[in-house]
Amino acid sequence: MLDAFGALGLGRPDGQVYAALVVAPQSTAGELAEQCGLTLQQSQEALDRLAEQGMATRAPVDRERYLAVAPDVAIGTLIGHREAELRSARAEMHRLMDAFREASRYTDPAHSVEVLTGGEAINQRLEHLVETSHYQIRGFDCPPYVMDPTAHQPRQRAKLKSGVRIRTVFDKEAIAWPGRLEQEILVGVEDGEEARVRPVLPMKMMMSDDRMAIIPISVGDSVLDAAYVIHPSALLQALDALFEAEWERAVPLQTALGGDDHGPGPESDHLKLLGLLAAGLTDESIARSLGWSARTTQRRLQGLMRELGATTRFQAGMAARERGWL
């Protein structure tokens, strides 16, 4: 236990006295000195430090006696402080590694690509990517997911408020992921994130400014617990160009869901159908995305076809474009 206290920055006399006070509340400095094998001065100084750190208090009636603050509060506070220090140290480590790679990329190309293994390491690097972005975050979002796809949304939204531009291209399966459209994606768009949809994406990726990209390593339909980190290089420039090309080809999410102001025209359900069809979603994916049953999706699709006077989806798309609905 005393070794654990030392790891939290609590000196040996202080840890001894706190542990003794937990077991024997309402003790005096003299009683604690005797229990811990300390001098009276050492015991009193330890109690003063514990009180200053919020780990001990004087008894309300007899002020010469002391009470220990509950361990989950007292020790939990120490752990919180140490975790904050470790997070700060980790962020500084990543900053220095970025500078190291930037300085060595011309002399040692091996530093341009890094392989991360383990969910915790990947998650920490994603946090670092989001927190250190200066002007933009770009991403491809598609399943399968090795971790919760919404995990970094709060941090990204905080970056939006600081002026960082966030653009994400979702594939049709990401949009159709149960509950995700309403509970996360549209919330992000309301906060200022820019979102577009493509039928298929070449990979999953998150890119910070023009200095770093993280790509989960996939094998077929499975995602390994590993990821590539791409640092400034010709490869990162190629990923930059790939994102911009896919972004230009993608359908804006507001258009896909019928969110644009088209003036007189179809009802909102029909606009949503048109947008999702244009994005390449299947009937089943549309039903999951909008929370409709398969029967409701078919009924509304047939109603849209009748309104457009079309007998095929191709005709419906052409008719909708002629009317300015797409």
mmCIF file of C-alpha atoms in Angstrom:
data_model
loop_
_atom_site.group_PDB
_atom_site.id
_atom_site.type_symbol
_atom_site.label_atom_id
_atom_site.label_comp_id
_atom_site.label_asym_id
_atom_site.label_seq_id
_atom_site.Cartn_x
_atom_site.Cartn_y
_atom_site.Cartn_z
ATOM 1 C CA MET A 1 0.000 0.000 0.000
ATOM 2 C CA LEU A 2 2.821 2.401 0.908
ATOM 3 C CA ASP A 3 4.487 1.719 -2.443
ATOM 4 C CA ALA A 4 1.189 2.563 -4.146
ATOM 5 C CA PHE A 5 1.055 5.865 -2.234
ATOM 6 C CA GLY A 6 4.576 6.615 -3.424
ATOM 7 C CA ALA A 7 3.479 6.119 -7.038
ATOM 8 C CA LEU A 8 0.820 8.781 -6.418
ATOM 9 C CA GLY A 9 3.354 11.273 -5.071
ATOM 10 C CA LEU A 10 2.545 10.766 -1.382
ATOM 11 C CA GLY A 11 5.644 10.490 0.846
ATOM 12 C CA ARG A 12 6.180 7.528 3.175
ATOM 13 C CA PRO A 13 5.359 9.264 6.523
ATOM 14 C CA ASP A 14 2.207 10.797 5.025
ATOM 15 C CA GLY A 15 1.028 7.473 3.600
ATOM 16 C CA GLN A 16 1.735 5.701 6.906
ATOM 17 C CA VAL A 17 -0.179 8.277 8.923
ATOM 18 C CA TYR A 18 -3.151 8.311 6.504
ATOM 19 C CA ALA A 19 -3.428 4.500 6.526
ATOM 20 C CA ALA A 20 -3.282 4.470 10.341
ATOM 21 C CA LEU A 21 -5.914 7.237 10.558
ATOM 22 C CA VAL A 22 -8.282 5.296 8.296
ATOM 23 C CA VAL A 23 -8.129 2.350 10.713
ATOM 24 C CA ALA A 24 -8.179 4.496 13.876
ATOM 25 C CA PRO A 25 -10.298 7.632 13.344
ATOM 26 C CA GLN A 26 -10.327 10.395 15.976
ATOM 27 C CA SER A 27 -6.616 9.815 16.682
ATOM 28 C CA THR A 28 -4.260 12.526 17.910
ATOM 29 C CA ALA A 29 -0.863 13.278 16.439
ATOM 30 C CA GLY A 30 0.765 11.599 19.432
ATOM 31 C CA GLU A 31 -1.283 8.416 19.063
ATOM 32 C CA LEU A 32 -0.497 8.216 15.355
ATOM 33 C CA ALA A 33 3.207 8.823 16.044
ATOM 34 C CA GLU A 34 3.216 5.848 18.405
ATOM 35 C CA GLN A 35 1.358 3.600 15.926
ATOM 36 C CA CYS A 36 3.625 4.513 13.010
ATOM 37 C CA GLY A 37 6.958 4.624 14.840
ATOM 38 C CA LEU A 38 7.414 8.341 14.179
ATOM 39 C CA THR A 39 8.320 11.307 16.352
ATOM 40 C CA LEU A 40 5.525 13.626 17.415
ATOM 41 C CA GLN A 41 6.889 16.335 15.096
ATOM 42 C CA GLN A 42 6.959 13.941 12.101
ATOM 43 C CA SER A 43 3.391 12.836 12.824
ATOM 44 C CA GLN A 44 2.100 16.415 13.183
ATOM 45 C CA GLU A 45 3.831 17.563 9.996
ATOM 46 C CA ALA A 46 2.361 14.593 8.093
ATOM 47 C CA LEU A 47 -1.122 15.437 9.395
ATOM 48 C CA ASP A 48 -0.687 19.065 8.337
ATOM 49 C CA ARG A 49 0.277 17.965 4.810
ATOM 50 C CA LEU A 50 -2.630 15.508 4.647
ATOM 51 C CA ALA A 51 -5.034 18.248 5.721
ATOM 52 C CA GLU A 52 -3.606 20.602 3.096
ATOM 53 C CA GLN A 53 -4.136 17.923 0.410
ATOM 54 C CA GLY A 54 -7.709 17.281 1.531
ATOM 55 C CA MET A 55 -6.975 13.783 2.877
ATOM 56 C CA ALA A 56 -7.565 14.481 6.572
ATOM 57 C CA THR A 57 -9.575 16.925 8.686
ATOM 58 C CA ARG A 58 -9.687 17.899 12.349
ATOM 59 C CA ALA A 59 -12.512 16.402 14.409
ATOM 60 C CA PRO A 60 -15.403 18.861 14.905
ATOM 61 C CA VAL A 61 -15.391 18.734 18.737
ATOM 62 C CA ASP A 62 -11.866 17.849 19.879
ATOM 63 C CA ARG A 63 -9.630 19.805 17.500
ATOM 64 C CA GLU A 64 -6.576 17.828 18.609
ATOM 65 C CA ARG A 65 -8.001 14.720 16.971
ATOM 66 C CA TYR A 66 -8.169 13.950 13.259
ATOM 67 C CA LEU A 67 -10.428 12.108 10.805
ATOM 68 C CA ALA A 68 -9.401 10.545 7.497
ATOM 69 C CA VAL A 69 -11.280 11.647 4.371
ATOM 70 C CA ALA A 70 -12.878 8.635 2.647
ATOM 71 C CA PRO A 71 -10.248 6.786 0.552
ATOM 72 C CA ASP A 72 -12.299 6.841 -2.651
ATOM 73 C CA VAL A 73 -12.297 10.649 -2.439
ATOM 74 C CA ALA A 74 -8.800 11.229 -1.027
ATOM 75 C CA ILE A 75 -6.922 8.666 -3.090
ATOM 76 C CA GLY A 76 -9.201 9.187 -6.101
ATOM 77 C CA THR A 77 -8.138 12.832 -6.169
ATOM 78 C CA LEU A 78 -4.455 11.841 -6.132
ATOM 79 C CA ILE A 79 -5.069 9.390 -8.968
ATOM 80 C CA GLY A 80 -6.883 12.077 -10.965
ATOM 81 C CA HIS A 81 -3.954 14.479 -10.564
ATOM 82 C CA ARG A 82 -1.458 11.820 -11.625
ATOM 83 C CA GLU A 83 -3.582 10.806 -14.648
ATOM 84 C CA ALA A 84 -3.717 14.458 -15.739
ATOM 85 C CA GLU A 85 0.072 14.668 -15.456
ATOM 86 C CA LEU A 86 0.450 11.460 -17.495
ATOM 87 C CA ARG A 87 -1.922 12.763 -20.192
ATOM 88 C CA SER A 88 0.105 15.954 -20.388
ATOM 89 C CA ALA A 89 3.350 13.980 -20.605
ATOM 90 C CA ARG A 90 1.883 11.734 -23.315
ATOM 91 C CA ALA A 91 0.757 14.754 -25.340
ATOM 92 C CA GLU A 92 4.257 16.236 -25.067
ATOM 93 C CA MET A 93 5.745 12.900 -26.156
ATOM 94 C CA HIS A 94 3.545 12.850 -29.254
ATOM 95 C CA ARG A 95 4.446 16.472 -30.011
ATOM 96 C CA LEU A 96 8.132 15.680 -29.792
ATOM 97 C CA MET A 97 7.682 12.558 -31.945
ATOM 98 C CA ASP A 98 5.958 14.694 -34.589
ATOM 99 C CA ALA A 99 8.917 17.069 -34.527
ATOM 100 C CA PHE A 100 11.335 14.127 -34.640
ATOM 101 C CA ARG A 101 9.670 12.607 -37.696
ATOM 102 C CA GLU A 102 9.441 15.970 -39.415
ATOM 103 C CA ALA A 103 13.183 16.457 -38.905
ATOM 104 C CA SER A 104 14.137 12.923 -39.987
ATOM 105 C CA ARG A 105 11.686 12.202 -42.828
ATOM 106 C CA TYR A 106 14.172 13.291 -45.492
ATOM 107 C CA THR A 107 17.037 11.223 -44.070
ATOM 108 C CA ASP A 108 15.024 8.194 -42.853
ATOM 109 C CA PRO A 109 11.833 7.476 -44.870
ATOM 110 C CA ALA A 110 10.915 4.649 -42.465
ATOM 111 C CA HIS A 111 9.615 7.292 -40.066
ATOM 112 C CA SER A 112 6.884 8.274 -42.558
ATOM 113 C CA VAL A 113 4.733 5.244 -41.650
ATOM 114 C CA GLU A 114 4.150 3.934 -38.142
ATOM 115 C CA VAL A 115 2.159 0.850 -37.070
ATOM 116 C CA LEU A 116 0.114 0.996 -33.867
ATOM 117 C CA THR A 117 -1.150 -2.149 -32.154
ATOM 118 C CA GLY A 118 -3.725 -2.413 -29.382
ATOM 119 C CA GLY A 119 -6.993 -0.577 -28.927
ATOM 120 C CA GLU A 120 -5.666 1.669 -26.155
ATOM 121 C CA ALA A 121 -2.703 2.870 -28.232
ATOM 122 C CA ILE A 122 -4.957 3.558 -31.236
ATOM 123 C CA ASN A 123 -7.499 5.400 -29.107
ATOM 124 C CA GLN A 124 -4.785 7.556 -27.512
ATOM 125 C CA ARG A 125 -3.387 8.491 -30.908
ATOM 126 C CA LEU A 126 -6.857 9.375 -32.221
ATOM 127 C CA GLU A 127 -7.332 11.637 -29.195
ATOM 128 C CA HIS A 128 -3.971 13.246 -29.929
ATOM 129 C CA LEU A 129 -4.928 13.736 -33.582
ATOM 130 C CA VAL A 130 -8.183 15.483 -32.683
ATOM 131 C CA GLU A 131 -6.752 17.604 -29.860
ATOM 132 C CA THR A 132 -3.755 18.848 -31.860
ATOM 133 C CA SER A 133 -5.608 19.706 -35.093
ATOM 134 C CA HIS A 134 -5.214 23.379 -35.950
ATOM 135 C CA TYR A 135 -7.530 24.063 -38.880
ATOM 136 C CA GLN A 136 -9.224 20.916 -40.219
ATOM 137 C CA ILE A 137 -10.091 17.274 -39.556
ATOM 138 C CA ARG A 138 -11.109 15.052 -42.478
ATOM 139 C CA GLY A 139 -12.323 11.497 -42.453
ATOM 140 C CA PHE A 140 -13.746 8.492 -44.243
ATOM 141 C CA ASP A 141 -16.287 6.671 -42.072
ATOM 142 C CA CYS A 142 -17.358 3.127 -42.900
ATOM 143 C CA PRO A 143 -17.863 -0.155 -41.019
ATOM 144 C CA PRO A 144 -16.688 -2.534 -39.670
ATOM 145 C CA TYR A 145 -15.779 -0.805 -36.420
ATOM 146 C CA VAL A 146 -13.278 -2.137 -33.875
ATOM 147 C CA MET A 147 -14.506 0.395 -31.278
ATOM 148 C CA ASP A 148 -17.497 2.646 -30.697
ATOM 149 C CA PRO A 149 -17.723 4.883 -33.811
ATOM 150 C CA THR A 150 -19.058 7.758 -31.677
ATOM 151 C CA ALA A 151 -16.150 7.676 -29.196
ATOM 152 C CA HIS A 152 -14.374 10.851 -30.425
ATOM 153 C CA GLN A 153 -17.434 12.924 -31.295
ATOM 154 C CA PRO A 154 -17.452 15.114 -28.140
ATOM 155 C CA ARG A 155 -13.805 16.096 -28.709
ATOM 156 C CA GLN A 156 -14.446 16.816 -32.384
ATOM 157 C CA ARG A 157 -17.402 19.035 -31.518
ATOM 158 C CA ALA A 158 -15.215 20.930 -29.069
ATOM 159 C CA LYS A 159 -12.766 21.547 -31.942
ATOM 160 C CA LEU A 160 -15.654 22.878 -34.081
ATOM 161 C CA LYS A 161 -16.231 25.563 -31.462
ATOM 162 C CA SER A 162 -12.570 26.555 -31.675
ATOM 163 C CA GLY A 163 -12.838 27.112 -35.439
ATOM 164 C CA VAL A 164 -11.515 23.777 -36.760
ATOM 165 C CA ARG A 165 -13.309 22.682 -39.935
ATOM 166 C CA ILE A 166 -14.507 19.047 -39.848
ATOM 167 C CA ARG A 167 -15.480 17.173 -43.023
ATOM 168 C CA THR A 168 -16.550 13.534 -43.067
ATOM 169 C CA VAL A 169 -17.546 11.281 -45.947
ATOM 170 C CA PHE A 170 -19.799 8.440 -44.771
ATOM 171 C CA ASP A 171 -20.458 5.334 -46.805
ATOM 172 C CA LYS A 172 -24.020 4.050 -47.126
ATOM 173 C CA GLU A 173 -23.558 1.370 -44.456
ATOM 174 C CA ALA A 174 -22.327 3.937 -41.915
ATOM 175 C CA ILE A 175 -25.444 6.036 -42.543
ATOM 176 C CA ALA A 176 -27.608 2.921 -42.182
ATOM 177 C CA TRP A 177 -25.952 1.857 -38.891
ATOM 178 C CA PRO A 178 -28.905 1.469 -36.466
ATOM 179 C CA GLY A 179 -29.648 4.704 -34.624
ATOM 180 C CA ARG A 180 -26.453 6.436 -35.703
ATOM 181 C CA LEU A 181 -27.929 8.908 -38.190
ATOM 182 C CA GLU A 182 -30.351 10.556 -35.762
ATOM 183 C CA GLN A 183 -28.354 10.183 -32.552
ATOM 184 C CA GLU A 184 -24.903 11.193 -33.765
ATOM 185 C CA ILE A 185 -24.413 12.221 -37.390
ATOM 186 C CA LEU A 186 -27.224 14.765 -37.618
ATOM 187 C CA VAL A 187 -26.257 16.159 -34.196
ATOM 188 C CA GLY A 188 -22.736 16.737 -35.521
ATOM 189 C CA VAL A 189 -24.096 18.468 -38.624
ATOM 190 C CA GLU A 190 -26.202 20.770 -36.441
ATOM 191 C CA ASP A 191 -23.001 21.694 -34.564
ATOM 192 C CA GLY A 192 -21.253 22.615 -37.815
ATOM 193 C CA GLU A 193 -19.680 19.403 -39.120
ATOM 194 C CA GLU A 194 -19.853 18.979 -42.903
ATOM 195 C CA ALA A 195 -21.031 15.530 -43.990
ATOM 196 C CA ARG A 196 -21.399 13.813 -47.350
ATOM 197 C CA VAL A 197 -22.346 10.310 -48.467
ATOM 198 C CA ARG A 198 -20.791 7.844 -50.927
ATOM 199 C CA PRO A 199 -22.075 4.368 -51.824
ATOM 200 C CA VAL A 200 -18.652 2.842 -51.065
ATOM 201 C CA LEU A 201 -15.408 4.166 -49.591
ATOM 202 C CA PRO A 202 -11.922 2.734 -50.175
ATOM 203 C CA MET A 203 -10.978 2.693 -46.474
ATOM 204 C CA LYS A 204 -11.624 4.135 -43.055
ATOM 205 C CA MET A 205 -9.401 7.125 -42.259
ATOM 206 C CA MET A 206 -9.015 10.193 -40.083
ATOM 207 C CA MET A 207 -6.669 13.001 -41.146
ATOM 208 C CA SER A 208 -5.437 15.995 -39.152
ATOM 209 C CA ASP A 209 -4.552 19.145 -41.108
ATOM 210 C CA ASP A 210 -1.896 18.042 -43.621
ATOM 211 C CA ARG A 211 0.427 16.417 -41.080
ATOM 212 C CA MET A 212 -1.035 13.064 -40.007
ATOM 213 C CA ALA A 213 -3.528 10.366 -41.032
ATOM 214 C CA ILE A 214 -4.651 7.242 -39.158
ATOM 215 C CA ILE A 215 -5.908 4.245 -41.139
ATOM 216 C CA PRO A 216 -7.232 1.134 -39.345
ATOM 217 C CA ILE A 217 -5.781 -2.067 -40.805
ATOM 218 C CA SER A 218 -8.476 -4.241 -42.361
ATOM 219 C CA VAL A 219 -8.474 -7.792 -43.683
ATOM 220 C CA GLY A 220 -11.582 -8.409 -45.757
ATOM 221 C CA ASP A 221 -14.605 -7.494 -43.636
ATOM 222 C CA SER A 222 -12.634 -7.617 -40.387
ATOM 223 C CA VAL A 223 -10.702 -4.829 -38.686
ATOM 224 C CA LEU A 224 -7.523 -5.814 -36.880
ATOM 225 C CA ASP A 225 -6.570 -4.240 -33.558
ATOM 226 C CA ALA A 226 -3.927 -2.242 -35.408
ATOM 227 C CA ALA A 227 -3.607 0.922 -37.466
ATOM 228 C CA TYR A 228 -1.212 2.761 -39.767
ATOM 229 C CA VAL A 229 -0.158 6.285 -38.808
ATOM 230 C CA ILE A 230 0.954 8.220 -41.881
ATOM 231 C CA HIS A 231 3.232 11.204 -41.302
ATOM 232 C CA PRO A 232 4.218 13.964 -43.795
ATOM 233 C CA SER A 233 5.316 12.202 -46.988
ATOM 234 C CA ALA A 234 4.262 11.546 -50.582
ATOM 235 C CA LEU A 235 1.848 8.929 -49.218
ATOM 236 C CA LEU A 236 0.121 11.514 -47.013
ATOM 237 C CA GLN A 237 -0.172 13.852 -50.007
ATOM 238 C CA ALA A 238 -1.813 11.021 -51.966
ATOM 239 C CA LEU A 239 -4.314 10.457 -49.139
ATOM 240 C CA ASP A 240 -5.049 14.187 -49.135
ATOM 241 C CA ALA A 241 -5.825 14.055 -52.870
ATOM 242 C CA LEU A 242 -7.920 10.900 -52.426
ATOM 243 C CA PHE A 243 -10.073 12.524 -49.758
ATOM 244 C CA GLU A 244 -10.692 15.639 -51.851
ATOM 245 C CA ALA A 245 -11.635 13.517 -54.888
ATOM 246 C CA GLU A 246 -14.109 11.440 -52.852
ATOM 247 C CA TRP A 247 -15.483 14.593 -51.238
ATOM 248 C CA GLU A 248 -16.228 16.131 -54.638
ATOM 249 C CA ARG A 249 -18.007 12.972 -55.813
ATOM 250 C CA ALA A 250 -20.044 12.541 -52.613
ATOM 251 C CA VAL A 251 -23.643 13.658 -52.090
ATOM 252 C CA PRO A 252 -24.115 16.290 -49.329
ATOM 253 C CA LEU A 253 -25.950 14.702 -46.409
ATOM 254 C CA GLN A 254 -28.547 17.484 -46.340
ATOM 255 C CA THR A 255 -29.347 16.717 -49.977
ATOM 256 C CA ALA A 256 -29.435 12.986 -49.304
ATOM 257 C CA LEU A 257 -31.952 13.548 -46.521
ATOM 258 C CA GLY A 258 -33.922 16.286 -48.244
ATOM 259 C CA GLY A 259 -32.688 18.989 -45.903
ATOM 260 C CA ASP A 260 -32.031 21.661 -48.546
ATOM 261 C CA ASP A 261 -34.631 24.313 -49.196
ATOM 262 C CA HIS A 262 -36.116 23.433 -52.574
ATOM 263 C CA GLY A 263 -39.201 25.632 -52.360
ATOM 264 C CA PRO A 264 -42.410 24.086 -53.769
ATOM 265 C CA GLY A 265 -41.784 20.421 -54.420
ATOM 266 C CA PRO A 266 -42.082 16.974 -52.950
ATOM 267 C CA GLU A 267 -42.808 16.149 -49.341
ATOM 268 C CA SER A 268 -39.821 15.647 -47.051
ATOM 269 C CA ASP A 269 -40.113 11.837 -47.003
ATOM 270 C CA HIS A 270 -39.814 11.746 -50.784
ATOM 271 C CA LEU A 271 -36.790 14.052 -50.703
ATOM 272 C CA LYS A 272 -35.119 11.776 -48.150
ATOM 273 C CA LEU A 273 -35.807 8.783 -50.365
ATOM 274 C CA LEU A 274 -34.411 10.521 -53.428
ATOM 275 C CA GLY A 275 -31.261 11.624 -51.646
ATOM 276 C CA LEU A 276 -30.530 8.207 -50.166
ATOM 277 C CA LEU A 277 -31.238 6.490 -53.475
ATOM 278 C CA ALA A 278 -28.858 8.924 -55.175
ATOM 279 C CA ALA A 279 -26.249 8.060 -52.537
ATOM 280 C CA GLY A 280 -26.565 4.404 -53.536
ATOM 281 C CA LEU A 281 -28.339 2.985 -50.461
ATOM 282 C CA THR A 282 -30.382 -0.198 -50.874
ATOM 283 C CA ASP A 283 -34.016 -0.439 -49.740
ATOM 284 C CA GLU A 284 -32.908 -2.298 -46.623
ATOM 285 C CA SER A 285 -30.265 0.326 -45.782
ATOM 286 C CA ILE A 286 -32.778 3.150 -46.325
ATOM 287 C CA ALA A 287 -35.230 1.454 -43.974
ATOM 288 C CA ARG A 288 -32.582 1.103 -41.251
ATOM 289 C CA SER A 289 -31.305 4.631 -41.762
ATOM 290 C CA LEU A 290 -34.716 6.306 -41.506
ATOM 291 C CA GLY A 291 -36.189 3.918 -38.953
ATOM 292 C CA TRP A 292 -38.879 2.672 -41.331
ATOM 293 C CA SER A 293 -40.144 -0.852 -41.791
ATOM 294 C CA ALA A 294 -39.465 -2.609 -45.099
ATOM 295 C CA ARG A 295 -43.177 -2.318 -45.979
ATOM 296 C CA THR A 296 -43.236 1.427 -45.222
ATOM 297 C CA THR A 297 -40.101 1.949 -47.323
ATOM 298 C CA GLN A 298 -41.637 0.106 -50.282
ATOM 299 C CA ARG A 299 -44.918 1.996 -49.954
ATOM 300 C CA ARG A 300 -43.228 5.398 -49.906
ATOM 301 C CA LEU A 301 -40.933 4.441 -52.754
ATOM 302 C CA GLN A 302 -43.936 3.428 -54.858
ATOM 303 C CA GLY A 303 -45.659 6.691 -53.970
ATOM 304 C CA LEU A 304 -42.587 8.608 -55.103
ATOM 305 C CA MET A 305 -42.523 6.704 -58.409
ATOM 306 C CA ARG A 306 -46.195 7.517 -58.990
ATOM 307 C CA GLU A 307 -45.647 11.196 -58.222
ATOM 308 C CA LEU A 308 -42.804 11.322 -60.731
ATOM 309 C CA GLY A 309 -44.677 9.266 -63.334
ATOM 310 C CA ALA A 310 -41.815 6.778 -63.470
ATOM 311 C CA THR A 311 -41.756 2.999 -63.763
ATOM 312 C CA THR A 312 -38.036 2.473 -62.988
ATOM 313 C CA ARG A 313 -35.633 4.027 -60.538
ATOM 314 C CA PHE A 314 -33.543 5.397 -63.372
ATOM 315 C CA GLN A 315 -36.597 7.181 -64.770
ATOM 316 C CA ALA A 316 -37.395 8.460 -61.289
ATOM 317 C CA GLY A 317 -33.892 9.884 -60.921
ATOM 318 C CA MET A 318 -34.075 11.610 -64.309
ATOM 319 C CA ALA A 319 -37.521 13.014 -63.573
ATOM 320 C CA ALA A 320 -36.427 14.274 -60.148
ATOM 321 C CA ARG A 321 -33.389 15.989 -61.674
ATOM 322 C CA GLU A 322 -35.545 17.655 -64.357
ATOM 323 C CA ARG A 323 -37.785 19.040 -61.627
ATOM 324 C CA GLY A 324 -34.808 20.345 -59.664
ATOM 325 C CA TRP A 325 -35.382 17.993 -56.751
ATOM 326 C CA LEU A 326 -31.823 16.599 -57.020
#
